[in-house]
GROMACS .gro file of C-alpha atoms in nm:
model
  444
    1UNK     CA    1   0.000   0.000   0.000
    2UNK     CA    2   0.148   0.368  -0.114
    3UNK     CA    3   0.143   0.606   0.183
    4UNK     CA    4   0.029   0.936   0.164
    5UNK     CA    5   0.374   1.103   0.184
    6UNK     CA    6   0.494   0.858  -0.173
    7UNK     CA    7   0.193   0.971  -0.334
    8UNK     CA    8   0.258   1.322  -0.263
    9UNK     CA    9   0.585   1.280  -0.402
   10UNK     CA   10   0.493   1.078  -0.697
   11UNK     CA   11   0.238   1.331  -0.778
   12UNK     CA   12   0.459   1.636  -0.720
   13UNK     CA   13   0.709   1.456  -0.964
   14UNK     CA   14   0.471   1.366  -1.223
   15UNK     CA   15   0.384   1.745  -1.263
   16UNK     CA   16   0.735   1.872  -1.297
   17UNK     CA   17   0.830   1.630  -1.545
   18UNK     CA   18   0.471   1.733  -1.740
   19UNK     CA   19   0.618   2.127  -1.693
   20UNK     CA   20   0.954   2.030  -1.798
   21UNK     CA   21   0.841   1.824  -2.080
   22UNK     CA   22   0.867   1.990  -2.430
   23UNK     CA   23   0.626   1.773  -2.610
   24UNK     CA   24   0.303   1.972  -2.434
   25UNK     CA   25   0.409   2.292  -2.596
   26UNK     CA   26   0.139   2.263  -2.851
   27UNK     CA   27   0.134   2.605  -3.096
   28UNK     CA   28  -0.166   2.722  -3.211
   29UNK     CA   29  -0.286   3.008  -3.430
   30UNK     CA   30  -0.439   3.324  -3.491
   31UNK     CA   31  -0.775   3.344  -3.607
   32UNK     CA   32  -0.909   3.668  -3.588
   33UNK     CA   33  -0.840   4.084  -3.480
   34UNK     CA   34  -1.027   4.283  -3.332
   35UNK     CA   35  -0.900   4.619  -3.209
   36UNK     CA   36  -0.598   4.548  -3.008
   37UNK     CA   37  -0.712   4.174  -2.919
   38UNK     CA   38  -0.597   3.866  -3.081
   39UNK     CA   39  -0.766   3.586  -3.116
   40UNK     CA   40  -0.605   3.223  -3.117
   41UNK     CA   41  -0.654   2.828  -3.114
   42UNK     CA   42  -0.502   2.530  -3.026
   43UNK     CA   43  -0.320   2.657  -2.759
   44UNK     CA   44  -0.326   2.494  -2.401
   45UNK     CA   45  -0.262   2.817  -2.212
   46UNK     CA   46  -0.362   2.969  -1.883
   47UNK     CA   47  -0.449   3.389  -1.794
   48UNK     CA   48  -0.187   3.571  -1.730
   49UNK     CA   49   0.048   3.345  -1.954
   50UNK     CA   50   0.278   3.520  -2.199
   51UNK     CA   51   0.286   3.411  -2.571
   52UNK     CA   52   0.487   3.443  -2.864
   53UNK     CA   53   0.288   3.540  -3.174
   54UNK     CA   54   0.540   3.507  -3.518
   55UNK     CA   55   0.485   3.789  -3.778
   56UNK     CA   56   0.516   3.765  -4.127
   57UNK     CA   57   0.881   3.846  -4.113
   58UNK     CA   58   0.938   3.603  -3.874
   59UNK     CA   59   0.971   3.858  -3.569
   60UNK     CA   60   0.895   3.756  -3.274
   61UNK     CA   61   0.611   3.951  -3.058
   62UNK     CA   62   0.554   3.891  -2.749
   63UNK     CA   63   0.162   3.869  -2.622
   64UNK     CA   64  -0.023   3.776  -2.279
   65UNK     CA   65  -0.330   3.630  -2.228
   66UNK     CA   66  -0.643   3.806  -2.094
   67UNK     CA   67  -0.892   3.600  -2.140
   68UNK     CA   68  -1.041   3.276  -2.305
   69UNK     CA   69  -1.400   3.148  -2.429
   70UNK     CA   70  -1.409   2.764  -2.489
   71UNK     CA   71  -1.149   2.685  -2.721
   72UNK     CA   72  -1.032   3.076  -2.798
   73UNK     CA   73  -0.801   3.277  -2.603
   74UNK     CA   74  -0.813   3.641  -2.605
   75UNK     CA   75  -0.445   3.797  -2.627
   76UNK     CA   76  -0.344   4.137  -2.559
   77UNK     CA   77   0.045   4.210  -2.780
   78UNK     CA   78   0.229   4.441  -2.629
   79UNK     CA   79   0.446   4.581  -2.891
   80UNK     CA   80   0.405   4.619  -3.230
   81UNK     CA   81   0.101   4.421  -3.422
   82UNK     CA   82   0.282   4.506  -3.746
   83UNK     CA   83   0.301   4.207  -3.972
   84UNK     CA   84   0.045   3.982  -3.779
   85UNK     CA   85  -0.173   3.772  -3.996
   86UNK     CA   86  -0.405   3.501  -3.999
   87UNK     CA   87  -0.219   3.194  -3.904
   88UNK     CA   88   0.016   3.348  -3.759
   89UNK     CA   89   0.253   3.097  -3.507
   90UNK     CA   90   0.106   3.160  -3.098
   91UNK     CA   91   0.369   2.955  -2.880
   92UNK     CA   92   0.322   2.934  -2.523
   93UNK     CA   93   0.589   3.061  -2.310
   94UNK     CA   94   0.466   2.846  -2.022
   95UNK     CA   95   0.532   3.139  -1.745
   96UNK     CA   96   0.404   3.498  -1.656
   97UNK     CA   97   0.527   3.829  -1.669
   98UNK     CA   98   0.874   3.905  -1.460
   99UNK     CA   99   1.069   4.145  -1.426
  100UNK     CA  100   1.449   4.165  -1.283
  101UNK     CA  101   1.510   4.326  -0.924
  102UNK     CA  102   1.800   4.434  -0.758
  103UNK     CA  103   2.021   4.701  -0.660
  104UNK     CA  104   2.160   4.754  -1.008
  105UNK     CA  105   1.809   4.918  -1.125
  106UNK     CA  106   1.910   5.242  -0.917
  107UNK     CA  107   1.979   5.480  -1.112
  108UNK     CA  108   1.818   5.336  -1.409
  109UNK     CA  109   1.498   5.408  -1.615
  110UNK     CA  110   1.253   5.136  -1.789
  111UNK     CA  111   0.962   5.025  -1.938
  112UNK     CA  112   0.685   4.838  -1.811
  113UNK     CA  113   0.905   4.490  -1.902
  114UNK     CA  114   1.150   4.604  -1.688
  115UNK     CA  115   1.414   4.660  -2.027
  116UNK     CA  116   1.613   4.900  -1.988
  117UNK     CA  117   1.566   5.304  -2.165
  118UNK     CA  118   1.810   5.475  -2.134
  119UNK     CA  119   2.058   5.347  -2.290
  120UNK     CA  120   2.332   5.291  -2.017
  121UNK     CA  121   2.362   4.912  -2.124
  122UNK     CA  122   2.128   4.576  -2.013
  123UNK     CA  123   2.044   4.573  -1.652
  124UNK     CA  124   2.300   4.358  -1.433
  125UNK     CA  125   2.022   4.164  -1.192
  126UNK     CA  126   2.026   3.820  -1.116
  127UNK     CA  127   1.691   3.797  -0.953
  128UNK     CA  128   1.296   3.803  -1.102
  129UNK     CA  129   1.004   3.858  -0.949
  130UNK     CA  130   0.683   3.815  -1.115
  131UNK     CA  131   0.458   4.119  -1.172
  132UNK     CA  132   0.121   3.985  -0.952
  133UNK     CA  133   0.231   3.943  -0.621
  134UNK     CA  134   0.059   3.739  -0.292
  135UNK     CA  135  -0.087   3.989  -0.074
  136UNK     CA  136   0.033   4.070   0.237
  137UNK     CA  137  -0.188   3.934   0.540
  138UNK     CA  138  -0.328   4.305   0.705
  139UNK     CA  139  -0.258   4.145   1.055
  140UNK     CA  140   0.106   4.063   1.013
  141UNK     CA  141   0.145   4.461   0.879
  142UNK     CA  142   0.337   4.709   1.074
  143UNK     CA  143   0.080   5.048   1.185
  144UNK     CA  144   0.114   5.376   1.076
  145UNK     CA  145   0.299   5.544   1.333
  146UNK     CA  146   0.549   5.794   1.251
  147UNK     CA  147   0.518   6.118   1.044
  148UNK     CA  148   0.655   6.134   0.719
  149UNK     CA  149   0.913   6.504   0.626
  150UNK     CA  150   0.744   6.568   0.267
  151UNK     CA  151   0.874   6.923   0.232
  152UNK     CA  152   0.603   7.072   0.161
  153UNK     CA  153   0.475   7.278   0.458
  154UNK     CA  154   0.070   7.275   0.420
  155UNK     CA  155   0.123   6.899   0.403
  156UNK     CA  156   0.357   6.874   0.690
  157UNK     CA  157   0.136   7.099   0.888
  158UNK     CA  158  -0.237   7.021   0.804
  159UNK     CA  159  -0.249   6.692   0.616
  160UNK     CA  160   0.066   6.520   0.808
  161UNK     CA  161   0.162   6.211   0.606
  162UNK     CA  162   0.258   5.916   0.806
  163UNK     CA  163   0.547   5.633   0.692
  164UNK     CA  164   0.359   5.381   0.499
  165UNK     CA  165   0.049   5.572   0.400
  166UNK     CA  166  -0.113   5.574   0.075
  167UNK     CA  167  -0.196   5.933  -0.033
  168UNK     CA  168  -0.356   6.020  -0.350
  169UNK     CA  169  -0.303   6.366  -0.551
  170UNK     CA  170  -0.655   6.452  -0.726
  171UNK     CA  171  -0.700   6.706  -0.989
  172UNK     CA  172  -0.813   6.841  -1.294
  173UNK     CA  173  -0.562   6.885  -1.561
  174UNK     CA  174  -0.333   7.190  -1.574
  175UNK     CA  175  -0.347   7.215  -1.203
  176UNK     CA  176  -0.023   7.135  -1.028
  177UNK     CA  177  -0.041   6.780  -0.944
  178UNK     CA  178   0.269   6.653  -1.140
  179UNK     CA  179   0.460   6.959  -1.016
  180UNK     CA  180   0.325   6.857  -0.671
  181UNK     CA  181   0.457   6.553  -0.720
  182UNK     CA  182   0.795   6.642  -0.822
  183UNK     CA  183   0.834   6.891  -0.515
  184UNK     CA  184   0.830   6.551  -0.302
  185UNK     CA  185   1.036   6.361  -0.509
  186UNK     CA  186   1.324   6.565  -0.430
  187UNK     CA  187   1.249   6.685  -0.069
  188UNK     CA  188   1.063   6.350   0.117
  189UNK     CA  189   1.275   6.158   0.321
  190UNK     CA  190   1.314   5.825   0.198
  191UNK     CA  191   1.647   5.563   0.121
  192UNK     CA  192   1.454   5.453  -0.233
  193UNK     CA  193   1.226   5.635  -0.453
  194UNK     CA  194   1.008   5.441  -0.714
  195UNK     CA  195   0.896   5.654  -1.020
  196UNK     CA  196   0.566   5.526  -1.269
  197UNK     CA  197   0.496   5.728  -1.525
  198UNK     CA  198   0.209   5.579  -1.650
  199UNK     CA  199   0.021   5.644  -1.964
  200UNK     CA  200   0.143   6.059  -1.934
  201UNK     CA  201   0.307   6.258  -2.225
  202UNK     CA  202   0.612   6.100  -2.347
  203UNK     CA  203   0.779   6.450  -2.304
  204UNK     CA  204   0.806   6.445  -1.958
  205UNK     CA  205   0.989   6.166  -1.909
  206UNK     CA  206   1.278   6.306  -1.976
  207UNK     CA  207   1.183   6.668  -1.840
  208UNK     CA  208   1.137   6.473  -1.506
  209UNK     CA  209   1.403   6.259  -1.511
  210UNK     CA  210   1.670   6.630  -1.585
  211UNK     CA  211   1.463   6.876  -1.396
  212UNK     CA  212   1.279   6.717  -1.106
  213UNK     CA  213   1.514   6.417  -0.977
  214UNK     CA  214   1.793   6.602  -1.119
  215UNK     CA  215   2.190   6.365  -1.086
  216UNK     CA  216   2.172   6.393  -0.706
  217UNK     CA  217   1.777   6.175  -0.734
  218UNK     CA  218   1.830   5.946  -1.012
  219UNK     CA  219   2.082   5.817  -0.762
  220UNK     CA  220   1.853   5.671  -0.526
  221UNK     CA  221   1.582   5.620  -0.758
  222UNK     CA  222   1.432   5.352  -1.016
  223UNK     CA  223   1.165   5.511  -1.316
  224UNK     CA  224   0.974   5.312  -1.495
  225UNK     CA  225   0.850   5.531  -1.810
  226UNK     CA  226   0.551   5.408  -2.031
  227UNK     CA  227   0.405   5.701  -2.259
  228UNK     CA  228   0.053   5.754  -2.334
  229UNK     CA  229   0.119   5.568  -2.684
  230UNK     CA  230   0.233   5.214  -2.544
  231UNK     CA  231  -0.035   4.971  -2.544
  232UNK     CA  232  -0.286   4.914  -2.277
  233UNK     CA  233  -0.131   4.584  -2.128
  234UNK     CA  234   0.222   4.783  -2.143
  235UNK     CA  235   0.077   5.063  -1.927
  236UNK     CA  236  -0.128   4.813  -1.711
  237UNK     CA  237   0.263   4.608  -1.638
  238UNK     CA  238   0.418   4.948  -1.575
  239UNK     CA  239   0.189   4.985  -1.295
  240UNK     CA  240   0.286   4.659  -1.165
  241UNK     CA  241   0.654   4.667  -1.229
  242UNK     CA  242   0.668   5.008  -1.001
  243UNK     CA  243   0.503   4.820  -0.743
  244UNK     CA  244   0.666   4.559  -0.787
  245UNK     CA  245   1.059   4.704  -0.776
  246UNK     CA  246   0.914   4.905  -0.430
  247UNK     CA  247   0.826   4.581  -0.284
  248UNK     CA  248   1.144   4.439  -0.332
  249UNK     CA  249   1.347   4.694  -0.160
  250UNK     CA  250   1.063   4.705   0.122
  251UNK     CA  251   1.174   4.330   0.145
  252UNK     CA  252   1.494   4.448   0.219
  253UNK     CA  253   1.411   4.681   0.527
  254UNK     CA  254   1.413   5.019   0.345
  255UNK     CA  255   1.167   5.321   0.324
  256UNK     CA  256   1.088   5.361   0.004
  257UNK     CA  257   0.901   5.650  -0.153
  258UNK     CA  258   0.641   5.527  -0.455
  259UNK     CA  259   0.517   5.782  -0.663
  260UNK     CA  260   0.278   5.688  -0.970
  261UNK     CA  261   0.129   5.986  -1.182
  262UNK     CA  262  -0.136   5.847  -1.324
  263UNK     CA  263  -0.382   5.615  -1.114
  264UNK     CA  264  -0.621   5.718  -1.410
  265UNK     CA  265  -0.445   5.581  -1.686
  266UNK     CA  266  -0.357   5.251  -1.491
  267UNK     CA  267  -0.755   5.249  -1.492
  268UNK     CA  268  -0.809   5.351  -1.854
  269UNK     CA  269  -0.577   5.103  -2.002
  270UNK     CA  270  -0.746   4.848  -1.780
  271UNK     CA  271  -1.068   4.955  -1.937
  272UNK     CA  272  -0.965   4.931  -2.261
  273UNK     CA  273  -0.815   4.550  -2.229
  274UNK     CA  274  -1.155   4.500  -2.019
  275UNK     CA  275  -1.405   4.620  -2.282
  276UNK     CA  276  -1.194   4.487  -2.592
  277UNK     CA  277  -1.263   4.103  -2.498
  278UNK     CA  278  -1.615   4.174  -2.458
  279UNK     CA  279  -1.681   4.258  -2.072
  280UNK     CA  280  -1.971   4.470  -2.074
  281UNK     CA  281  -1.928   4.842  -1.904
  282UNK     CA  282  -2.066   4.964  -1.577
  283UNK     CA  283  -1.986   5.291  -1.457
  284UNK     CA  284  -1.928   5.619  -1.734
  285UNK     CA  285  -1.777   5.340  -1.946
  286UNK     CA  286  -1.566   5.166  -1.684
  287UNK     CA  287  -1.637   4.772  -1.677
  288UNK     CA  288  -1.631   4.578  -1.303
  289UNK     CA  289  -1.272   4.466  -1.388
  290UNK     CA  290  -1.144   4.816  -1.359
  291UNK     CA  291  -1.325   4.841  -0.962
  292UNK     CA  292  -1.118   4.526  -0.885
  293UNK     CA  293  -0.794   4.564  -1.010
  294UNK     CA  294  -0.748   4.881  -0.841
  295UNK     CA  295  -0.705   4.791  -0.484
  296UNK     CA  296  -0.566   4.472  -0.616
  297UNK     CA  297  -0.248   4.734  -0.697
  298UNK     CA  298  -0.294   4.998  -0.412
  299UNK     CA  299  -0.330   4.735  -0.105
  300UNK     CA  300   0.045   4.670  -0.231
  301UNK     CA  301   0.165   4.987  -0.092
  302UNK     CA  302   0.194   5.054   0.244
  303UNK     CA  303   0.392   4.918   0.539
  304UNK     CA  304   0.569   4.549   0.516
  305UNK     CA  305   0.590   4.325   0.837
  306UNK     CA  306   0.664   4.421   1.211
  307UNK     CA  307   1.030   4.523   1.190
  308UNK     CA  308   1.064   4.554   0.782
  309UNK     CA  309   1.065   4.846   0.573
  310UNK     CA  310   0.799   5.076   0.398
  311UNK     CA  311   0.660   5.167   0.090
  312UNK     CA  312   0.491   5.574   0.116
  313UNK     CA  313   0.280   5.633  -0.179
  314UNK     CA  314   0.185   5.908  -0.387
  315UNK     CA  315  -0.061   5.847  -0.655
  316UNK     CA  316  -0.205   6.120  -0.892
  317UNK     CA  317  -0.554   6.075  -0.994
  318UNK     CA  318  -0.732   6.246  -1.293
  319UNK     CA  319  -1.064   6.400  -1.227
  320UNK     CA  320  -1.194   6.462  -1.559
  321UNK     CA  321  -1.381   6.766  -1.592
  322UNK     CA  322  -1.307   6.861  -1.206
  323UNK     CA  323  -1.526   6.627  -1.109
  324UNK     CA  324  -1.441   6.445  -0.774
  325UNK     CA  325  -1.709   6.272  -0.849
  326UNK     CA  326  -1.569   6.112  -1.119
  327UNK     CA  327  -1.586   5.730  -1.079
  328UNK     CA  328  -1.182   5.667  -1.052
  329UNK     CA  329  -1.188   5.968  -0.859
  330UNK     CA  330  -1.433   5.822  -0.569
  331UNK     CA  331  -1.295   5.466  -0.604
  332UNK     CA  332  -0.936   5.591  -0.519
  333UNK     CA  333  -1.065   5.777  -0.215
  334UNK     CA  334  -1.238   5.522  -0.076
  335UNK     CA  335  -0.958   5.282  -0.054
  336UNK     CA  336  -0.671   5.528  -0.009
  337UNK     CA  337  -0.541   5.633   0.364
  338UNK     CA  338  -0.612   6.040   0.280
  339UNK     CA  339  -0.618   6.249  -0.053
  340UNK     CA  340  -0.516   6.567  -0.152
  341UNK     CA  341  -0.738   6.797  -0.346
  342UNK     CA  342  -0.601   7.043  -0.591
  343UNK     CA  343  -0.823   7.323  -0.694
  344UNK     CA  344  -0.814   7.516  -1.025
  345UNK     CA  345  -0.981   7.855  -0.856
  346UNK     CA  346  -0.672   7.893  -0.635
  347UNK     CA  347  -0.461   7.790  -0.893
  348UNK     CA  348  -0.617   8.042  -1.116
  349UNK     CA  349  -0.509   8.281  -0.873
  350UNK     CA  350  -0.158   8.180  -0.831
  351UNK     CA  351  -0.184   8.009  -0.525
  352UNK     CA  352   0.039   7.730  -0.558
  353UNK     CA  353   0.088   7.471  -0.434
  354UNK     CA  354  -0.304   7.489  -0.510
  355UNK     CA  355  -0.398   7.221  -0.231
  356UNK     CA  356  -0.807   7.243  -0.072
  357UNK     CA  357  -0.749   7.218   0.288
  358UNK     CA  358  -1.136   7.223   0.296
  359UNK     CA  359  -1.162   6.855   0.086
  360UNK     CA  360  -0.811   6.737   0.132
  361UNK     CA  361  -0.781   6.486   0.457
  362UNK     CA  362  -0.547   6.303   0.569
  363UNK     CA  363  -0.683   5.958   0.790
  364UNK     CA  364  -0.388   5.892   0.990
  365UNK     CA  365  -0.356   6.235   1.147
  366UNK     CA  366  -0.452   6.079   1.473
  367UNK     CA  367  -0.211   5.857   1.506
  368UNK     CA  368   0.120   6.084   1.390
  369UNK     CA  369   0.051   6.417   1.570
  370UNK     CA  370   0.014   6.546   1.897
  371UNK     CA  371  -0.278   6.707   2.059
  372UNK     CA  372  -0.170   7.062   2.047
  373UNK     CA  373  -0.069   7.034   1.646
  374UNK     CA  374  -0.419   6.869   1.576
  375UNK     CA  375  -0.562   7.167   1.771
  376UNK     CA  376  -0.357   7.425   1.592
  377UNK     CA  377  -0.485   7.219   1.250
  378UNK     CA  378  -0.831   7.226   1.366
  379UNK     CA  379  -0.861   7.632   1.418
  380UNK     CA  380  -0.669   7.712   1.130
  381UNK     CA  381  -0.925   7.515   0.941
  382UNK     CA  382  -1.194   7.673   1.119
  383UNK     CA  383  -1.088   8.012   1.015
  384UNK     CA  384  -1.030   7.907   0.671
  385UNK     CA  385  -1.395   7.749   0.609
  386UNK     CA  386  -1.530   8.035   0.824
  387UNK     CA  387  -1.392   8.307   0.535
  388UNK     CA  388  -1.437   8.057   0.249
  389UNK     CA  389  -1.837   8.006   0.349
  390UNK     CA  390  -1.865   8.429   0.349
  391UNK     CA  391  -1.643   8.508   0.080
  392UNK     CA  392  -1.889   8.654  -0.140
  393UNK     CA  393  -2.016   8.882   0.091
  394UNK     CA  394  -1.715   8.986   0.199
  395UNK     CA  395  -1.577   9.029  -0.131
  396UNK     CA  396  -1.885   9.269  -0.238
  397UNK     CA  397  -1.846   9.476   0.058
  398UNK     CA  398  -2.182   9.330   0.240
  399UNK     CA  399  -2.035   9.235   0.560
  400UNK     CA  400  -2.011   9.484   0.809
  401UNK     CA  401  -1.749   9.422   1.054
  402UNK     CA  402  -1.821   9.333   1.413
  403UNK     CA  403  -2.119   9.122   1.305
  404UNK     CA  404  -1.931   8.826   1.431
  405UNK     CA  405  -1.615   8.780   1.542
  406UNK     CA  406  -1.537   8.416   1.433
  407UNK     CA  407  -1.552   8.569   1.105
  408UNK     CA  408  -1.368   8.912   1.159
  409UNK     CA  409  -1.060   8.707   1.308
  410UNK     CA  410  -1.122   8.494   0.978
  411UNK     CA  411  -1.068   8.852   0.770
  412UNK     CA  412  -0.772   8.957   0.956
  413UNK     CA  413  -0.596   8.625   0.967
  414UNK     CA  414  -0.609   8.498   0.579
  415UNK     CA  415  -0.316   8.725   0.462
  416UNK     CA  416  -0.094   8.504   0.676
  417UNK     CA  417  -0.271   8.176   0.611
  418UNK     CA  418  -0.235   8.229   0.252
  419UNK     CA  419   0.101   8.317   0.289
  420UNK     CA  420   0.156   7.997   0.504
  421UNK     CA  421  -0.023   7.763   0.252
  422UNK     CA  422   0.194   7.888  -0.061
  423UNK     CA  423   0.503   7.806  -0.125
  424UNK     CA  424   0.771   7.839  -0.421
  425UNK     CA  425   0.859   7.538  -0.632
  426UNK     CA  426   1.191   7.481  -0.530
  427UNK     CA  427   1.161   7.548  -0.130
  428UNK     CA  428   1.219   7.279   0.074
  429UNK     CA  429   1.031   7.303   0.429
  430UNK     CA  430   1.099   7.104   0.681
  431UNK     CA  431   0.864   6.901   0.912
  432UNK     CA  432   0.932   7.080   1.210
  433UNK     CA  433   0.969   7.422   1.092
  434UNK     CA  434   0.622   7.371   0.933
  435UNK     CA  435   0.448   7.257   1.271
  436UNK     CA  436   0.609   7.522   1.518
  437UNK     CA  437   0.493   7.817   1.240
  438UNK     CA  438   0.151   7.667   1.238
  439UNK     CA  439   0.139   7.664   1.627
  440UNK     CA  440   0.274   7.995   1.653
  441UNK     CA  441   0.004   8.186   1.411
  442UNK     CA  442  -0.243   8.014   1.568
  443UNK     CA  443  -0.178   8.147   1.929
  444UNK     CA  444  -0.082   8.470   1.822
   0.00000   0.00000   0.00000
C-alpha cells in the first residue's frame, strides 16, 4: 500500500516532469483581430500566460493572455502588431510576466518589461520577481505610526503624512499635481524612490528625469516610463513593475518613496483591455474589472511586516472635468489612507501649491501628531472654512465688521494663512519648521 507522503511525491514529480516536458508545448494560431485583441486556437494556455505570436517576417512579438472562451483565447500584444496575420505561429511561453530586481536598477529608467531606456547598457540583476504578487496578510502589517518630512509645509502641517500611508493627488488637468509631485520627489525623506509614469506625455519623461530628480535623485531612484502611446497591457505592467521594484526593496528593510502619476491611466488602459474582450461596461464606461484591479495594486503599498521596511505612496488621480465625483476619482478615495485635493480657482489665482485644505484629509492624522498640532490644525481650518463660506459677501463689501467675530478674526488672519499655505517650487520646508509656524500663528 502507497502512503500518503509517496503519493505526494509521486504526484509532485509527475507534474514537474509534465512542466519540464517539451512535447506539451502545442502552438496554435491566430484566427481573428479585433481592435488590439488577438484571437487564437489550439493553444493549451492559462491567464496571465505570456505568448509568442510570429509575424510575417518572422519577428517575434511577445503577447499575454487576458482572457479565453471555450477553445479561444483572447491575447493582448504588447508591442508592435505590425506584420500579424491570420495563421500566424502563438507559442506558449509556459510562465508569466517578470521582471528583474536588484540594486543595479538604481539609477536606471525602464519600461513596463522592466528593459532597460536609457541606454546605459542591459540591466546587471540576477533575480525576477513576477509582476502579480501574494498579498500581504493586514494582521502581520506594521501600523502607521510615525510622520513622514514631505517638504512641503501645508502637508507637513495640516495633512501630516505618516510612513507607509497611501496618499492620493486629485486634480483636474493643468493644475499642479505633477509639479506637486515632483516637489516631493526631491524633498521626502526616503532611502529609495520608485517613479511610474504611466500612460502621461512621453515629453516628460525626460523633463522629469533632468529637472525634477535632477543627478543627485536618479541616484537613489528607479523610473519606470511608459508614454501615453504604449499599449494598454504595457501601461497596465508598468503599474505593476513600479510596485513591484518598491516591494522588493521594502523586502529588504528600506523606506521607500512610490510615486505613480497616473492612477487614471492605470484604470483607462485596464478599461480598454476589459471592454476589448467583450466585458460589458458599468460605470461612465468603466467595466467591473477596472473596480477590482485597483485595490488589487494599491493594497500593495503601504507598510511590510513588524520590523521591515515601507513603501509611502503618492498616486495622482485624474478628475476629468473637475469632477471628484468622477468614478476613478471616488474609487481611489475610498480605498486610499487620505487624498489631496487640488483646486483650479486657487490655482487660477496663483496660489500654488493649489492644495483644498477644505476637501483634502489626511486619515492617519490621529495617530502621527500630537494634541496641540491637531488643535492648531483644527482652528486654522476653522478660520479658513469660516472666510471661504462668506467670501462673497465679503468680497462685495456686504459684511459689516463686528457682526461676528469668528468671522472678523477669519478677515484679519487669511493674509498670513495664505502666505503659510503657498510656497515656491523649489523650497524645501521642513517638518518641524512647518508645525512650530503653524502653532505659533495660531496662538498669536
Amino acid at each position: 500500500m502507497i502512503s500518503d507522503s509517496s503519493l505526494a511525491d509521486y504526484l509532485k514529480q509527475r507534474r514537474e516532469s509534465i512542466v519540464n516536458s517539451q512535447s506539451i508545448v502545442v502552438e496554435g494560431r491566430l484566427t481573428r483581430m479585433v481592435g488590439m485583441t488577438l484571437e487564437a486556437v489550439g493553444c493549451d494556455v492559462n491567464v496571465g500566460e505570456r505568448c509568442q505570436i510570429e509575424t510575417n517576417t518572422g519577428r517575434l512579438e511577445d503577447a499575454e493572455v487576458v482572457g479565453f472562451s471555450e477553445d479561444k483565447i483572447y491575447l493582448m500584444p504588447i508591442g508592435s502588431i505590425q506584420g500579424l496575420g491570420p495563421g500566424a505561429k502563438v507559442t506558449p511561453s509556459g510562465r508569466a510576466a517578470e521582471i528583474p530586481v536588484g540594486e543595479a536598477l538604481l539609477g536606471r529608467v525602464l519600461d513596463g518589461q522592466g528593459q532597460p531606456i536609457d541606454g546605459k547598457g542591459p540591466v546587471l540583476c540576477t533575480e525576477t520577481k513576477p509582476l502579480a504578487a501574494e498579498t500581504i496578510n493586514p494582521l502581520n502589517r506594521k501600523p502607521v505610526d510615525e510622520p513622514l518630512d514631505v517638504g512641503v509645509r501645508s502637508i507637513n502641517s495640516v495633512l501630516t503624512v505618516g510612513r507607509g500611508q497611501r496618499m492620493g493627488l486629485m486634480a483636474g488637468s493643468g493644475v499642479g499635481k505633477s509639479v506637486l509631485l515632483g516637489m516631493m520627489t526631491r524633498f521626502t525623506e526616503a532611502e529609495i524612490i520608485v517613479v511610474g509614469l504611466i500612460g502621461e506625455r512621453g515629453r516628460e519623461v525626460k523633463e522629469f528625469i533632468e529637472d525634477i530628480l535632477g543627478s543627485e535623485g536618479i541616484r537613489r531612484s528607479v523610473v519606470v516610463a511608459v508614454p501615453a502611446d504604449n499599449s494598454p497591457l504595457m501601461r497596465i505592467q508598468g503599474a505593476m513593475a513600479a510596485t513591484t521594484i518598491a516591494e522588493y526593496f521594502r523586502d529588504q528593510g528600506k523606506d521607500v518613496l512610490l510615486l505613480m502619476d497616473s492612477l487614471t491611466r492605470f484604470c483607462q488602459a485596464q478599461r480598454e483591455v476589459a471592454l476589448a474582450i467583450g466585458e460589458p461596461p458599468a460605470t461612465k464606461g468603466y467595466p467591473p474589472s477596472v473596480f477590482a484591479r485597483l485595490p488589487q495594486l494599491v493594497e500593495r503599498a503601504g507598510n511590510g511586516n513588524e520590523g521591515g521596511g515601507s513603501i509611502t505612496a503618492f498616486y495622482t488621480v485624474l478628475a476629468e472635468g473637475d469632477d471628484q465625483q468622477d468614478p476613478i476619482v471616488d474609487a481611489s478615495r475610498a480605498i486610499l489612507d487620505g487624498h489631496v485635493v487640488l483646486s483650479r480657482e486657487l490655482a487660477d489665482s496663483g496660489h500654488y501649491p493649489a492644495i483644498d485644505i477644505e476637501q483634502s484629509v489626511s486619515r492617519v492624522i490621529n495617530q502621527i501628531t500630537s494634541e496641540s498640532h491637531r488643535d492648531a490644525i483644527n482652528q486654522l481650518k476653522y478660520l479658513y472654512s469660516s472666510y471661504q463660506q462668506n467670501k462673497d459677501l465679503i468680497t462685495v463689501g456686504a459684511y459689516q465688521k463686528g457682526s461676528d467675530p469668528v468671522i472678523d478674526d477669519a478677515i484679519d488672519s487669511m493674509p498670513e494663512i495664505r502666505s503659510f499655505l503657498c510656497q515656491n517650487i523649489n523650497e524645501k520646508v521642513r517638518m518641524s519648521e512647518s508645525v512650530d509656524r503653524l502653532r505659533e500663528m495660531m496662538t498669536e
